[in-house]
mmCIF file of C-alpha atoms in Angstrom:
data_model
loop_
_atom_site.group_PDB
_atom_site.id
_atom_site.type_symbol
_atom_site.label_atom_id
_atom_site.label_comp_id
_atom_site.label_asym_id
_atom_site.label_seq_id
_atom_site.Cartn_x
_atom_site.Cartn_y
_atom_site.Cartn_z
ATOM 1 C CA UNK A 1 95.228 59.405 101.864
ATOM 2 C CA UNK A 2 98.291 60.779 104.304
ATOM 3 C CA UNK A 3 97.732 64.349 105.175
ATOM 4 C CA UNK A 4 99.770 66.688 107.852
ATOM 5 C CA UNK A 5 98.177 69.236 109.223
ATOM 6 C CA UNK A 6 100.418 72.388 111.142
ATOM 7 C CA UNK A 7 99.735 75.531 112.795
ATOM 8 C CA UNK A 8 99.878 78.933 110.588
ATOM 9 C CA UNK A 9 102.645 80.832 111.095
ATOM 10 C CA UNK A 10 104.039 83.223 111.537
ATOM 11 C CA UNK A 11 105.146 82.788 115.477
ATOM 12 C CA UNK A 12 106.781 85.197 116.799
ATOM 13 C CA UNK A 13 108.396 85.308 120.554
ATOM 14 C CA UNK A 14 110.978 86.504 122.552
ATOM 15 C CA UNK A 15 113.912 84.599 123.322
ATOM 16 C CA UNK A 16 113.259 82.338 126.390
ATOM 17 C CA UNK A 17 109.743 82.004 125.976
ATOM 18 C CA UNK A 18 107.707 78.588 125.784
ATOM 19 C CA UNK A 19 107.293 77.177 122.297
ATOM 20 C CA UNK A 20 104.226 75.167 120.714
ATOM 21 C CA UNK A 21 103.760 74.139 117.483
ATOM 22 C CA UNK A 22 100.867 71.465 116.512
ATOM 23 C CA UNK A 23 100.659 69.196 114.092
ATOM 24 C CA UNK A 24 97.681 66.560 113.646
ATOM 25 C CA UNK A 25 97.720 64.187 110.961
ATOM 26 C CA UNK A 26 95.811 61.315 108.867
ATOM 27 C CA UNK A 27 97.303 58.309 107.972
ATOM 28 C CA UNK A 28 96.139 54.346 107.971
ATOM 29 C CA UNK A 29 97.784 51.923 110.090
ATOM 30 C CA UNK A 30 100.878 52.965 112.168
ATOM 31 C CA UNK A 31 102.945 55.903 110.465
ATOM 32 C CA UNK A 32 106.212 57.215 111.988
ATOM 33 C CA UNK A 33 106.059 60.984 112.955
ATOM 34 C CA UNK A 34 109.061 63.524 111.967
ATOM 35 C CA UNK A 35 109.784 67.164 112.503
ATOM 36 C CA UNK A 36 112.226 68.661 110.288
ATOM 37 C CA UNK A 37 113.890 71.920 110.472
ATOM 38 C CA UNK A 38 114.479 74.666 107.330
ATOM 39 C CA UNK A 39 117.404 77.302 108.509
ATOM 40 C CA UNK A 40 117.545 80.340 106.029
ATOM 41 C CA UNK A 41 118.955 79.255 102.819
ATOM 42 C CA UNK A 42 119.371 75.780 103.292
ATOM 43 C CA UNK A 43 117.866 72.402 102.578
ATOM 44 C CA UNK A 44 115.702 70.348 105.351
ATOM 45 C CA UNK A 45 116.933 68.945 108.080
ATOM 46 C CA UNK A 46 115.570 65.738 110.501
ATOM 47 C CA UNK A 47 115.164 67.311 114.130
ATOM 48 C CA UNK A 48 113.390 64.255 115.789
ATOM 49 C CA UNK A 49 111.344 61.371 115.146
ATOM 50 C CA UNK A 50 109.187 59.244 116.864
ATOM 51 C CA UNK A 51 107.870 55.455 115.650
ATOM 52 C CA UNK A 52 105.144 54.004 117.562
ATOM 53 C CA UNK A 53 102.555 55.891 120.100
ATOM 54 C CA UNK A 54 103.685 57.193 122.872
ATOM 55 C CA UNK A 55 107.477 57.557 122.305
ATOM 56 C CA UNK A 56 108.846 60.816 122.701
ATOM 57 C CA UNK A 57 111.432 62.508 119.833
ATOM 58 C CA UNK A 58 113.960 64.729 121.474
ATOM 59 C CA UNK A 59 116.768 66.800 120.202
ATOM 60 C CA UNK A 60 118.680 70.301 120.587
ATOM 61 C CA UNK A 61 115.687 70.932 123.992
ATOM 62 C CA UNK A 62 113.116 70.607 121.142
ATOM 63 C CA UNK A 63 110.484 67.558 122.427
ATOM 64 C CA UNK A 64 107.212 65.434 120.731
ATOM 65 C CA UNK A 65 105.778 63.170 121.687
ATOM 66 C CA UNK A 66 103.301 60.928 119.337
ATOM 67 C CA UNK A 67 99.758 60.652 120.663
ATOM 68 C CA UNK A 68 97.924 58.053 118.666
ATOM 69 C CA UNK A 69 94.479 58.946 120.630
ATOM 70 C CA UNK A 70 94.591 62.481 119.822
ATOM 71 C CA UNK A 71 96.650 61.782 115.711
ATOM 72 C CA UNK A 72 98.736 64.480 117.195
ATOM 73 C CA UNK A 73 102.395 65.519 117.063
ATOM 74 C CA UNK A 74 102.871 68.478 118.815
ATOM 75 C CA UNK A 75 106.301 70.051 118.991
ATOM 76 C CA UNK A 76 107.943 72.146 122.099
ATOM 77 C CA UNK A 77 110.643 73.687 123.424
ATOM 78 C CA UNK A 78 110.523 75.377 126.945
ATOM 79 C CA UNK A 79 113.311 77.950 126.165
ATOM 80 C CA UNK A 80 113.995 79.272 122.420
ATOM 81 C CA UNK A 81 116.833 81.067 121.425
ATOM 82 C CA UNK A 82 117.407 83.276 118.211
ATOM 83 C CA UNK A 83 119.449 80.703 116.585
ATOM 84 C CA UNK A 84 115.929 78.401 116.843
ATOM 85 C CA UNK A 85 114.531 81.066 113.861
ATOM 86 C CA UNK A 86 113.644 78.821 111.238
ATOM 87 C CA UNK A 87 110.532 77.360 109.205
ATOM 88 C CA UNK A 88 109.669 73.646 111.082
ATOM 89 C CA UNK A 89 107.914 70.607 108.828
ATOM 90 C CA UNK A 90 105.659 68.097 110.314
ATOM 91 C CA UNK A 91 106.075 65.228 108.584
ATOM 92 C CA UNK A 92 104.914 61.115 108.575
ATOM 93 C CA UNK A 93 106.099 58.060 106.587
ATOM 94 C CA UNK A 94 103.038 55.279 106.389
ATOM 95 C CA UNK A 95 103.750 52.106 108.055
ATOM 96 C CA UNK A 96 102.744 50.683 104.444
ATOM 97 C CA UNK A 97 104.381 49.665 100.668
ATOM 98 C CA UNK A 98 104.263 53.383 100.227
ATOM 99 C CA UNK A 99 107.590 55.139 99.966
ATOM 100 C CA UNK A 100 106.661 58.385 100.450
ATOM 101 C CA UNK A 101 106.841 61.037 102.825
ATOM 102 C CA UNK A 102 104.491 63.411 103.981
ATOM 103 C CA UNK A 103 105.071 66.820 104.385
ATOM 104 C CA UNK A 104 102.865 69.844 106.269
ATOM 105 C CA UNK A 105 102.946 73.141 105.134
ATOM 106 C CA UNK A 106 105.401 74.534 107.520
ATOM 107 C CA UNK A 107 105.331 77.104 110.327
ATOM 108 C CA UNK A 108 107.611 80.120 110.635
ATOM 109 C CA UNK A 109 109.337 81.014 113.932
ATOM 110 C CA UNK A 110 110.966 84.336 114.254
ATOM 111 C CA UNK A 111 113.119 84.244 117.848
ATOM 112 C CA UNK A 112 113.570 87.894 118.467
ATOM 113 C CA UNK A 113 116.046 89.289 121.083
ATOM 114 C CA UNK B 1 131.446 65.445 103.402
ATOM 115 C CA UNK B 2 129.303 66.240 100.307
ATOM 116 C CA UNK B 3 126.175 64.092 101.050
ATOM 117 C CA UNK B 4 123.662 65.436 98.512
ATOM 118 C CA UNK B 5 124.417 68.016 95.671
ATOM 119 C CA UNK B 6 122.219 69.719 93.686
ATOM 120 C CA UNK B 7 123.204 72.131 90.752
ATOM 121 C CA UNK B 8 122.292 74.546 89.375
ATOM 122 C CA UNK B 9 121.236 76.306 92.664
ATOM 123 C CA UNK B 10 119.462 79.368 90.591
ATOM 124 C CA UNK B 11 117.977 79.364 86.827
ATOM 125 C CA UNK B 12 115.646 81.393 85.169
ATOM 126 C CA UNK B 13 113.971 79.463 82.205
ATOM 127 C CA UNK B 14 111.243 80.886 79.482
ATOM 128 C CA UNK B 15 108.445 79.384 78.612
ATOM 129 C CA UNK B 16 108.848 76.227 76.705
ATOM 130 C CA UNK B 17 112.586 75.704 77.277
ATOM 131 C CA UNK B 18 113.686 72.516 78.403
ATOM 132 C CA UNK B 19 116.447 72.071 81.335
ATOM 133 C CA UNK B 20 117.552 69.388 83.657
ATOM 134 C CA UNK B 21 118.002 69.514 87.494
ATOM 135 C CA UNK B 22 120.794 67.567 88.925
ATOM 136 C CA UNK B 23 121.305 65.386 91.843
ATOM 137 C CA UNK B 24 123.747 63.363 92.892
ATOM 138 C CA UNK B 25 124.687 62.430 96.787
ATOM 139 C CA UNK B 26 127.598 59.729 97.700
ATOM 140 C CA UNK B 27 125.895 58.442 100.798
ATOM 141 C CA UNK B 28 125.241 55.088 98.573
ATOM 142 C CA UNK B 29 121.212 55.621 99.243
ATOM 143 C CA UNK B 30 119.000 53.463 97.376
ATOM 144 C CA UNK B 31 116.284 56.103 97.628
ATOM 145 C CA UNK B 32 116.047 59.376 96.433
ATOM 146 C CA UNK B 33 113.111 61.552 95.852
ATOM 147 C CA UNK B 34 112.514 65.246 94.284
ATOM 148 C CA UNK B 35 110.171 67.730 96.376
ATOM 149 C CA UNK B 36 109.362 71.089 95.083
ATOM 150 C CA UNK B 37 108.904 73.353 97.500
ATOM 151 C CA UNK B 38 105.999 76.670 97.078
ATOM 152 C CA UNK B 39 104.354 79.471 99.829
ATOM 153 C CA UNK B 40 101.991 77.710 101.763
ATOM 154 C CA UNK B 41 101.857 74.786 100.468
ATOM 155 C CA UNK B 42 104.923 73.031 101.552
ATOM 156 C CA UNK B 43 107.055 69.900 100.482
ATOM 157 C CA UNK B 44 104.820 68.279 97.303
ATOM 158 C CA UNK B 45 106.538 64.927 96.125
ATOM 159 C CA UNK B 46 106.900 65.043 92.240
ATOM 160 C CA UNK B 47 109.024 61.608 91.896
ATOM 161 C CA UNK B 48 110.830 59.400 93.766
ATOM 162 C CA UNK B 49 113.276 55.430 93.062
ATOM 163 C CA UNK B 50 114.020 52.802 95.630
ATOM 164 C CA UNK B 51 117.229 51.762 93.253
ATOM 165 C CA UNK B 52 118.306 52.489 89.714
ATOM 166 C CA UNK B 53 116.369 51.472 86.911
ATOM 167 C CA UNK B 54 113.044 52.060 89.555
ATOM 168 C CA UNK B 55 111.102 55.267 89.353
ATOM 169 C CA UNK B 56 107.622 56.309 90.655
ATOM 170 C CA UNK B 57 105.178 58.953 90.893
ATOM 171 C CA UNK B 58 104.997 61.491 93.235
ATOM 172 C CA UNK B 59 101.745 63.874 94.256
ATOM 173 C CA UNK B 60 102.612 66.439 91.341
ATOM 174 C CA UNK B 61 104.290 64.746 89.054
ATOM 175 C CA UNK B 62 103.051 66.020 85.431
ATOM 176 C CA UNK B 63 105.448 68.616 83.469
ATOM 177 C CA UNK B 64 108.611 66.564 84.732
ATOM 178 C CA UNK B 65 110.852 63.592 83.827
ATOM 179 C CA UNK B 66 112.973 61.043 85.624
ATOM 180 C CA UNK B 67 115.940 58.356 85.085
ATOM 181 C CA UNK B 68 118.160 56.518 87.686
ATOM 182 C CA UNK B 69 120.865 54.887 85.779
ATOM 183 C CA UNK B 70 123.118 54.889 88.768
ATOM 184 C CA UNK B 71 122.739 54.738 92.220
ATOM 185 C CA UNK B 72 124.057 58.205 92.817
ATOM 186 C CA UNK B 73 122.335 60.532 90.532
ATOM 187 C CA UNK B 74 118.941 61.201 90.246
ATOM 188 C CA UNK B 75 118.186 64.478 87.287
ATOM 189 C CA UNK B 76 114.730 65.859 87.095
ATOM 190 C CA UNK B 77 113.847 67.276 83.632
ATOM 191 C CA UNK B 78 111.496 69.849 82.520
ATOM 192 C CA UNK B 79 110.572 68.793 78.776
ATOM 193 C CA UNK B 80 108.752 72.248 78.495
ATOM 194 C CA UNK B 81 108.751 74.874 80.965
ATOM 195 C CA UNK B 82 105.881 76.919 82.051
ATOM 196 C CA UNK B 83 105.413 79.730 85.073
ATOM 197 C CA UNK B 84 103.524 77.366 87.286
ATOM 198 C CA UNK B 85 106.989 75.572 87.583
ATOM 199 C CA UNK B 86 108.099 78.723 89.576
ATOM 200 C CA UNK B 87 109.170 77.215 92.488
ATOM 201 C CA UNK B 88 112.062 75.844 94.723
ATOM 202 C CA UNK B 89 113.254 72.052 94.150
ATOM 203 C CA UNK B 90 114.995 70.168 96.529
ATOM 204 C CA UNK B 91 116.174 66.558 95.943
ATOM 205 C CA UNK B 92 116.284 64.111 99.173
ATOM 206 C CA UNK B 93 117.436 60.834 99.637
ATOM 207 C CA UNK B 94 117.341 57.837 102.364
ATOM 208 C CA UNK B 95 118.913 54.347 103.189
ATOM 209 C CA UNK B 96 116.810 51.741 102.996
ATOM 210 C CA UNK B 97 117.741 49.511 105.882
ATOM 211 C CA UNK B 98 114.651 47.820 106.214
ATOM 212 C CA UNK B 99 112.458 44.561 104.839
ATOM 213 C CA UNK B 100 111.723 44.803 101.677
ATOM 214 C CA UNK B 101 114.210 47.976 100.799
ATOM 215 C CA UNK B 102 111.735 49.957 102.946
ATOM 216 C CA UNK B 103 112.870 53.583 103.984
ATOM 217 C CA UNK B 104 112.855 54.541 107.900
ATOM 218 C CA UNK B 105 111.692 58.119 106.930
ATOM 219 C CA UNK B 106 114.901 59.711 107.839
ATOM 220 C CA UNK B 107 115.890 61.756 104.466
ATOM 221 C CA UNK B 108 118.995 64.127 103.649
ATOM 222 C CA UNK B 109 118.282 66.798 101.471
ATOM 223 C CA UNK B 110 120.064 68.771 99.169
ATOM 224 C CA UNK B 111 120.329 72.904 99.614
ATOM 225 C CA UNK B 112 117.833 73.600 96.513
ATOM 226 C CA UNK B 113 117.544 74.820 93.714
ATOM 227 C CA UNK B 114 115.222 77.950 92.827
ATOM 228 C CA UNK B 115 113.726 77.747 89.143
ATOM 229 C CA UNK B 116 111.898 80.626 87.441
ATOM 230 C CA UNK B 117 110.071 80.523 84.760
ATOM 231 C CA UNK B 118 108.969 83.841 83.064
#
């Protein structure tokens, strides 16, 4: 079956440093790739997307680019700020019937001043 | 600008009682879905319909209900509580622009709802 697989969080880093977070996944066929972002209190949120290998999902400086060789998804950002605190989902939809999406388990950023 | 709604946004059940979670959203989306949402374990789909009249199972779906009489609304009902339903809901939904009614993966979710059973 589909599986997403993310870094453990927490991450923790001071604003302006580089951020990496991977995600690897399992699917069959050709799945489009997803990140989503979970703000305090609120309800997901699509950050960027990516359809076929080797496109690249950008969006608010995040980046991610899908690499079919490696089933990876990694997102970055080369400057975060405190307002980019929030929990970020991996995510995939597969290319088949199936109507469902995917979900990883989430990683935690904490931005601190 | 209300896209998708869900009430009641905090309820604390006992065991055995019976409650319904509502959604609604006025996007016109011919998908909608219900996740629940627990530490370390992430988004788990529980059910999901590509139209009214159409529901399907999710990965967790036993201990709920579903109905989609109308394209808006989507409730998710507990028939019988128990603790293990501790958790934090969220209902999402998606056009459909594609072939066949398929969904481009893109979905709009509501703010949650946070369910405790003691």
């Amino acid at each position: 079956g589909n599986s997403v697989t993310q870094m453990e969080g927490p991450v923790t880093l001071s604003e302006e440093a580089f951020l990496t977070i991977n995600c690897t996944y399992t699917a069959t066929g050709y799945p489009s790739l997803f990140w989503y972002v979970q703000y305090p209190g609120e309800g997901l949120q699509l950050l960027l997307k990516a359809t076929k290998a080797d496109d690249k999902g950008s969006n608010k400086g995040f980046e991610a680019t899908y690499r079919k060789e490696t089933t990876s998804f990694h997102l970055e950002k080369g400057s975060v700020q405190v307002s980019d605190s929030a929990v970020y989902f991996c995510a995939l939809l597969n290319s088949g019937g199936y109507q469902k999406v995917t979900f990883g388990t989430g990683t935690k950023l904490q931005v601190i001043p | 600008n209300a896209g998708v709604t869900q009430t009641p946004k905090f309820q604390v059940l006992k065991t055995g009682q019976s409650m319904t979670l509502q959604c609604a959203q006025d996007m016109n989306h011919e998908y909608m879905s219900w996740y629940r949402q627990d530490p370390g374990m992430g988004l788990r789909l529980i059910h999901y319909s590509v139209g009214a009249g159409i529901t399907d199972q999710g990965e967790v779906p036993n201990g709920y209900n579903v109905s989609r009489s109308t394209t808006e609304d989507f409730p998710l009902r507990l028939l019988s509580a128990a603790p293990s339903q501790t958790s934090v809901y969220f209902c999402a939904s998606s056009y459909s622009p594609l072939a066949g009614g398929r969904i481009t993966g893109e979905l709009f979710f509501g703010e949650g709802s946070r369910l405790t059973v003691l």
